[in-house]
mmCIF file of C-alpha atoms in Angstrom:
data_model
loop_
_atom_site.group_PDB
_atom_site.id
_atom_site.type_symbol
_atom_site.label_atom_id
_atom_site.label_comp_id
_atom_site.label_asym_id
_atom_site.label_seq_id
_atom_site.Cartn_x
_atom_site.Cartn_y
_atom_site.Cartn_z
ATOM 1 C CA MET A 131 -71.009 11.974 -81.450
ATOM 2 C CA SER A 132 -73.510 13.219 -78.874
ATOM 3 C CA PRO A 133 -72.142 15.163 -75.886
ATOM 4 C CA PRO A 134 -71.691 13.288 -72.588
ATOM 5 C CA GLU A 135 -74.646 13.115 -70.225
ATOM 6 C CA THR A 136 -74.423 13.366 -66.449
ATOM 7 C CA LEU A 137 -75.562 10.337 -64.468
ATOM 8 C CA PRO A 138 -75.512 9.663 -60.711
ATOM 9 C CA ILE A 139 -73.255 6.675 -60.049
ATOM 10 C CA PHE A 140 -73.169 3.975 -57.416
ATOM 11 C CA PRO A 141 -69.699 2.318 -57.239
ATOM 12 C CA LEU A 142 -70.032 -1.309 -56.110
ATOM 13 C CA PRO A 143 -67.885 -4.476 -56.068
ATOM 14 C CA MET A 144 -70.220 -5.927 -58.692
ATOM 15 C CA ALA A 145 -71.446 -5.338 -62.235
ATOM 16 C CA VAL A 146 -74.940 -5.436 -63.696
ATOM 17 C CA LEU A 147 -75.748 -6.557 -67.232
ATOM 18 C CA PRO A 148 -78.493 -4.985 -69.377
ATOM 19 C CA SER A 149 -81.917 -6.484 -68.476
ATOM 20 C CA GLU A 150 -80.483 -8.087 -65.311
ATOM 21 C CA TYR A 151 -82.385 -7.630 -62.048
ATOM 22 C CA GLN A 152 -80.327 -6.974 -58.937
ATOM 23 C CA LEU A 153 -81.284 -6.793 -55.269
ATOM 24 C CA LEU A 154 -79.535 -3.880 -53.544
ATOM 25 C CA HIS A 155 -79.350 -3.049 -49.835
ATOM 26 C CA ILE A 156 -78.972 0.720 -49.429
ATOM 27 C CA PHE A 157 -77.557 1.767 -46.069
ATOM 28 C CA GLU A 158 -75.029 4.593 -46.630
ATOM 29 C CA ASP A 159 -76.442 8.115 -46.248
ATOM 30 C CA ARG A 160 -75.251 9.260 -49.666
ATOM 31 C CA TYR A 161 -76.915 6.355 -51.464
ATOM 32 C CA LYS A 162 -80.072 6.630 -49.376
ATOM 33 C CA LYS A 163 -80.285 10.141 -50.788
ATOM 34 C CA LEU A 164 -79.592 8.830 -54.288
ATOM 35 C CA VAL A 165 -82.578 6.463 -54.034
ATOM 36 C CA ARG A 166 -84.807 9.250 -52.704
ATOM 37 C CA ASP A 167 -83.677 11.533 -55.541
ATOM 38 C CA CYS A 168 -84.430 8.817 -58.118
ATOM 39 C CA ARG A 169 -87.873 8.364 -56.609
ATOM 40 C CA ASP A 170 -88.489 12.114 -56.785
ATOM 41 C CA ARG A 171 -87.319 12.315 -60.407
ATOM 42 C CA HIS A 172 -89.616 9.433 -61.332
ATOM 43 C CA ALA A 173 -92.567 11.203 -59.666
ATOM 44 C CA ALA A 174 -91.694 14.347 -61.635
ATOM 45 C CA GLY A 175 -91.646 12.426 -64.929
ATOM 46 C CA GLN A 176 -87.876 12.647 -65.307
ATOM 47 C CA CYS A 177 -85.306 9.914 -65.938
ATOM 48 C CA PRO A 178 -84.778 8.024 -62.640
ATOM 49 C CA GLU A 179 -81.734 6.017 -63.743
ATOM 50 C CA PHE A 180 -78.397 5.825 -61.971
ATOM 51 C CA GLY A 181 -75.204 4.052 -62.935
ATOM 52 C CA VAL A 182 -73.729 0.957 -61.319
ATOM 53 C CA VAL A 183 -69.962 0.928 -61.837
ATOM 54 C CA PHE A 184 -67.639 -1.839 -60.663
ATOM 55 C CA CYS A 185 -65.135 -0.637 -58.089
ATOM 56 C CA ASP A 186 -62.470 -2.462 -56.101
ATOM 57 C CA SER A 187 -59.042 -1.734 -54.630
ATOM 58 C CA GLY A 188 -57.802 -1.086 -58.154
ATOM 59 C CA GLY A 189 -60.208 1.806 -58.632
ATOM 60 C CA LEU A 190 -63.319 2.571 -60.642
ATOM 61 C CA SER A 191 -64.112 0.791 -63.890
ATOM 62 C CA CYS A 192 -64.518 2.902 -67.006
ATOM 63 C CA THR A 193 -67.545 0.842 -68.098
ATOM 64 C CA GLY A 194 -70.872 0.614 -66.317
ATOM 65 C CA THR A 195 -74.596 0.047 -66.716
ATOM 66 C CA SER A 196 -77.440 2.390 -65.946
ATOM 67 C CA VAL A 197 -80.171 0.863 -63.804
ATOM 68 C CA ALA A 198 -83.731 1.827 -62.966
ATOM 69 C CA ILE A 199 -85.446 0.975 -59.694
ATOM 70 C CA THR A 200 -88.297 -1.443 -60.380
ATOM 71 C CA HIS A 201 -89.344 -2.178 -56.798
ATOM 72 C CA ILE A 202 -88.767 -0.629 -53.397
ATOM 73 C CA LEU A 203 -89.179 -3.725 -51.267
ATOM 74 C CA LYS A 204 -88.783 -1.976 -47.939
ATOM 75 C CA GLU A 205 -88.009 1.455 -46.568
ATOM 76 C CA TYR A 206 -86.805 1.421 -42.968
ATOM 77 C CA ASP A 207 -87.421 4.101 -40.359
ATOM 78 C CA ASP A 208 -83.731 5.040 -40.440
ATOM 79 C CA GLY A 209 -83.854 5.654 -44.194
ATOM 80 C CA ARG A 210 -82.332 2.385 -45.374
ATOM 81 C CA PHE A 211 -83.833 0.741 -48.454
ATOM 82 C CA GLU A 212 -84.102 -2.691 -49.973
ATOM 83 C CA ILE A 213 -84.661 -2.231 -53.682
ATOM 84 C CA VAL A 214 -84.689 -4.175 -56.933
ATOM 85 C CA ALA A 215 -83.037 -2.448 -59.888
ATOM 86 C CA ARG A 216 -82.860 -3.547 -63.518
ATOM 87 C CA GLY A 217 -79.966 -2.989 -65.883
ATOM 88 C CA LYS A 218 -80.716 -0.724 -68.843
ATOM 89 C CA ARG A 219 -77.920 0.821 -70.944
ATOM 90 C CA ARG A 220 -74.146 0.497 -71.134
ATOM 91 C CA PHE A 221 -71.919 3.518 -70.828
ATOM 92 C CA GLN A 222 -68.324 4.707 -70.716
ATOM 93 C CA VAL A 223 -67.268 6.950 -67.833
ATOM 94 C CA ARG A 224 -65.548 10.101 -69.081
ATOM 95 C CA ARG A 225 -65.261 12.116 -65.898
ATOM 96 C CA VAL A 226 -66.416 11.749 -62.298
ATOM 97 C CA ARG A 227 -67.578 14.795 -60.373
ATOM 98 C CA ARG A 228 -69.076 15.408 -56.936
ATOM 99 C CA LEU A 229 -72.320 17.271 -57.634
ATOM 100 C CA ASP A 230 -74.185 16.131 -54.550
ATOM 101 C CA LEU A 231 -73.650 13.964 -51.497
ATOM 102 C CA TYR A 232 -72.933 11.175 -54.006
ATOM 103 C CA ASP A 233 -70.782 11.235 -57.158
ATOM 104 C CA SER A 234 -72.002 11.736 -60.701
ATOM 105 C CA ALA A 235 -70.233 10.928 -63.942
ATOM 106 C CA GLU A 236 -70.158 12.332 -67.424
ATOM 107 C CA VAL A 237 -71.000 9.276 -69.521
ATOM 108 C CA GLU A 238 -71.238 8.301 -73.164
ATOM 109 C CA TRP A 239 -73.749 5.592 -74.040
ATOM 110 C CA PHE A 240 -72.722 2.794 -76.373
ATOM 111 C CA ASP A 241 -74.169 -0.325 -77.928
ATOM 112 C CA ASP A 242 -73.259 -2.894 -80.555
ATOM 113 C CA PRO A 243 -72.869 -1.613 -84.132
ATOM 114 C CA PRO A 244 -76.100 -1.580 -86.191
ATOM 115 C CA GLY A 245 -76.681 -4.879 -87.927
ATOM 116 C CA ASP A 246 -74.499 -6.892 -85.548
ATOM 117 C CA ASP A 247 -75.882 -10.418 -85.257
ATOM 118 C CA TRP A 248 -74.832 -13.727 -83.800
ATOM 119 C CA ASP A 249 -73.359 -16.736 -85.522
ATOM 120 C CA GLU A 250 -75.884 -19.561 -85.186
ATOM 121 C CA THR A 251 -73.194 -22.142 -84.430
ATOM 122 C CA LEU A 252 -71.740 -20.056 -81.594
ATOM 123 C CA ALA A 253 -75.217 -19.301 -80.228
ATOM 124 C CA THR A 254 -76.156 -22.997 -80.223
ATOM 125 C CA GLN A 255 -72.913 -23.987 -78.512
ATOM 126 C CA ALA A 256 -73.305 -21.289 -75.832
ATOM 127 C CA TYR A 257 -76.940 -22.296 -75.303
ATOM 128 C CA THR A 258 -76.089 -25.995 -74.955
ATOM 129 C CA LEU A 259 -73.207 -25.423 -72.546
ATOM 130 C CA HIS A 260 -75.264 -23.031 -70.454
ATOM 131 C CA ARG A 261 -78.126 -25.524 -70.126
ATOM 132 C CA ARG A 262 -75.676 -28.158 -68.857
ATOM 133 C CA PHE A 263 -74.018 -25.682 -66.463
ATOM 134 C CA PHE A 264 -77.346 -24.475 -65.064
ATOM 135 C CA GLU A 265 -78.728 -27.995 -64.620
ATOM 136 C CA LEU A 266 -75.670 -29.150 -62.692
ATOM 137 C CA LEU A 267 -75.759 -26.200 -60.322
ATOM 138 C CA ASN A 268 -79.512 -25.781 -59.967
ATOM 139 C CA GLY A 269 -80.570 -29.421 -59.998
ATOM 140 C CA SER A 270 -83.152 -28.830 -62.739
ATOM 141 C CA ALA A 271 -83.150 -27.736 -66.348
ATOM 142 C CA ILE A 272 -83.692 -24.118 -67.279
ATOM 143 C CA PRO A 273 -86.920 -23.674 -69.308
ATOM 144 C CA ASP A 274 -86.463 -23.280 -73.058
ATOM 145 C CA ASN A 275 -88.548 -20.098 -73.055
ATOM 146 C CA ALA A 276 -85.833 -18.424 -70.958
ATOM 147 C CA TYR A 277 -83.902 -18.075 -74.226
ATOM 148 C CA CYS A 278 -86.777 -16.994 -76.447
ATOM 149 C CA ARG A 279 -86.675 -13.714 -78.344
ATOM 150 C CA LYS A 280 -83.352 -12.668 -76.868
ATOM 151 C CA MET A 281 -81.631 -10.344 -79.316
ATOM 152 C CA ASN A 282 -78.526 -10.201 -77.113
ATOM 153 C CA LEU A 283 -78.401 -13.827 -76.052
ATOM 154 C CA SER A 284 -75.001 -13.384 -74.402
ATOM 155 C CA MET A 285 -76.300 -10.763 -71.951
ATOM 156 C CA HIS A 286 -79.099 -13.068 -70.824
ATOM 157 C CA ILE A 287 -76.887 -16.138 -70.512
ATOM 158 C CA GLY A 288 -74.277 -14.030 -68.705
ATOM 159 C CA GLN A 289 -76.724 -13.298 -65.884
ATOM 160 C CA LEU A 290 -76.815 -16.989 -64.922
ATOM 161 C CA ALA A 291 -73.287 -18.011 -65.826
ATOM 162 C CA GLY A 292 -71.482 -17.709 -62.498
ATOM 163 C CA LEU A 293 -69.291 -14.900 -63.815
ATOM 164 C CA ALA A 294 -67.021 -13.014 -61.432
ATOM 165 C CA PRO A 295 -67.616 -9.229 -61.341
ATOM 166 C CA LYS A 296 -64.549 -8.479 -63.473
ATOM 167 C CA GLN A 297 -65.707 -11.040 -66.045
ATOM 168 C CA LYS A 298 -69.052 -9.247 -66.217
ATOM 169 C CA VAL A 299 -67.218 -5.983 -66.834
ATOM 170 C CA ASP A 300 -65.297 -7.673 -69.669
ATOM 171 C CA LEU A 301 -68.616 -8.818 -71.146
ATOM 172 C CA LEU A 302 -70.035 -5.308 -70.882
ATOM 173 C CA ARG A 303 -67.071 -3.823 -72.756
ATOM 174 C CA MET A 304 -67.428 -6.133 -75.760
ATOM 175 C CA ARG A 305 -69.311 -4.569 -78.657
ATOM 176 C CA CYS A 306 -69.849 -7.703 -80.735
ATOM 177 C CA GLU A 307 -72.335 -10.453 -79.898
ATOM 178 C CA ASN A 308 -70.142 -13.195 -81.354
ATOM 179 C CA GLU A 309 -67.203 -12.032 -79.231
ATOM 180 C CA ARG A 310 -69.373 -12.242 -76.112
ATOM 181 C CA LEU A 311 -70.698 -15.685 -77.072
ATOM 182 C CA GLN A 312 -67.146 -16.955 -77.608
ATOM 183 C CA PHE A 313 -66.163 -15.504 -74.211
ATOM 184 C CA LEU A 314 -69.025 -17.401 -72.534
ATOM 185 C CA ILE A 315 -68.233 -20.624 -74.370
ATOM 186 C CA GLN A 316 -64.643 -20.485 -73.100
ATOM 187 C CA HIS A 317 -65.947 -19.744 -69.595
ATOM 188 C CA PHE A 318 -68.251 -22.774 -69.611
ATOM 189 C CA GLN A 319 -65.599 -25.030 -71.126
ATOM 190 C CA ALA A 320 -63.276 -24.077 -68.250
ATOM 191 C CA MET A 321 -65.926 -24.324 -65.525
ATOM 192 C CA LEU A 322 -67.916 -27.405 -66.511
ATOM 193 C CA PRO A 323 -65.221 -30.018 -65.723
ATOM 194 C CA GLN A 324 -64.835 -28.481 -62.250
ATOM 195 C CA VAL A 325 -68.589 -28.376 -61.670
ATOM 196 C CA GLU A 326 -68.974 -31.957 -62.902
ATOM 197 C CA GLN A 327 -66.203 -33.100 -60.549
ATOM 198 C CA VAL A 328 -67.884 -31.353 -57.618
ATOM 199 C CA GLU A 329 -71.194 -32.973 -58.524
ATOM 200 C CA ALA A 330 -69.564 -36.417 -58.737
ATOM 201 C CA SER A 331 -67.935 -35.841 -55.348
ATOM 202 C CA ARG A 332 -71.261 -34.718 -53.890
ATOM 203 C CA LEU A 333 -72.952 -37.918 -55.059
ATOM 204 C CA MET A 334 -70.148 -40.087 -53.649
ATOM 205 C CA VAL A 335 -70.345 -38.366 -50.270
ATOM 206 C CA GLN A 336 -74.123 -38.625 -50.327
ATOM 207 C CA ASP A 337 -73.971 -42.369 -51.015
ATOM 208 C CA ALA A 338 -71.304 -42.964 -48.355
ATOM 209 C CA TRP A 339 -73.354 -41.036 -45.798
ATOM 210 C CA ALA A 340 -76.462 -43.045 -46.658
ATOM 211 C CA VAL A 341 -74.545 -46.301 -46.020
ATOM 212 C CA ALA A 342 -73.121 -44.932 -42.742
ATOM 213 C CA ARG A 343 -76.602 -43.983 -41.528
ATOM 214 C CA PHE A 344 -77.943 -47.397 -42.523
ATOM 215 C CA LEU A 345 -75.231 -49.173 -40.514
ATOM 216 C CA ALA A 346 -75.701 -46.808 -37.566
ATOM 217 C CA CYS A 347 -79.263 -48.103 -37.256
ATOM 218 C CA GLY A 348 -77.799 -51.385 -35.970
ATOM 219 C CA CYS A 349 -78.331 -53.447 -39.076
ATOM 220 C CA LYS A 350 -76.349 -56.683 -38.967
ATOM 221 C CA GLU A 351 -73.924 -57.520 -41.705
ATOM 222 C CA THR A 352 -74.718 -60.493 -43.897
ATOM 223 C CA GLU A 353 -71.737 -62.848 -43.980
ATOM 224 C CA SER A 354 -70.856 -63.860 -47.494
ATOM 225 C CA GLY A 355 -70.776 -67.555 -48.153
ATOM 226 C CA SER A 356 -72.893 -68.483 -45.139
#
């Protein structure tokens, strides 16, 4: 086992999956410095990654994802940033230390075991449920090429699955693609009836409002039988 590496960390009430893009608003002094340090390391040809670790009132998660800044959308005069970062590698936190204005962690990287692959039946079921879920919420179908050449299909589906932060952390911890696919299938099976009911209610309200607006225009009722 390789020795732990040290990685700057950014505790947030969210989780990022590998390959997921995330918009971040940087306004605290310590994390403004973290972004500047990452920019400097990148300019020096060094690794500019930092770790996003879920944190809430219960404390810091032991599992996180390293991210790399892909775009600095805006740098304000007061040092604030708007950036886009992309998830890279999963890690386990071994120890947190204050090495600078911000915290760093000793981390161990991990991935799925070599040769791990998905079950085609599970993959097809997750794909089908996700397409239905996305279409209901977005109003249009997700393109088929969004699923193409995805070796970790679950991580890509998970980005657009409406998962709560703690559910994303659960997904990150799993080291088997089939386990993650089954997790997502259960999520969609629980969520879809609720989403479908909301959509049906939306259409009913929409129709009732259309009738109310029509009558408000002063249209006379047609008496039946006349």
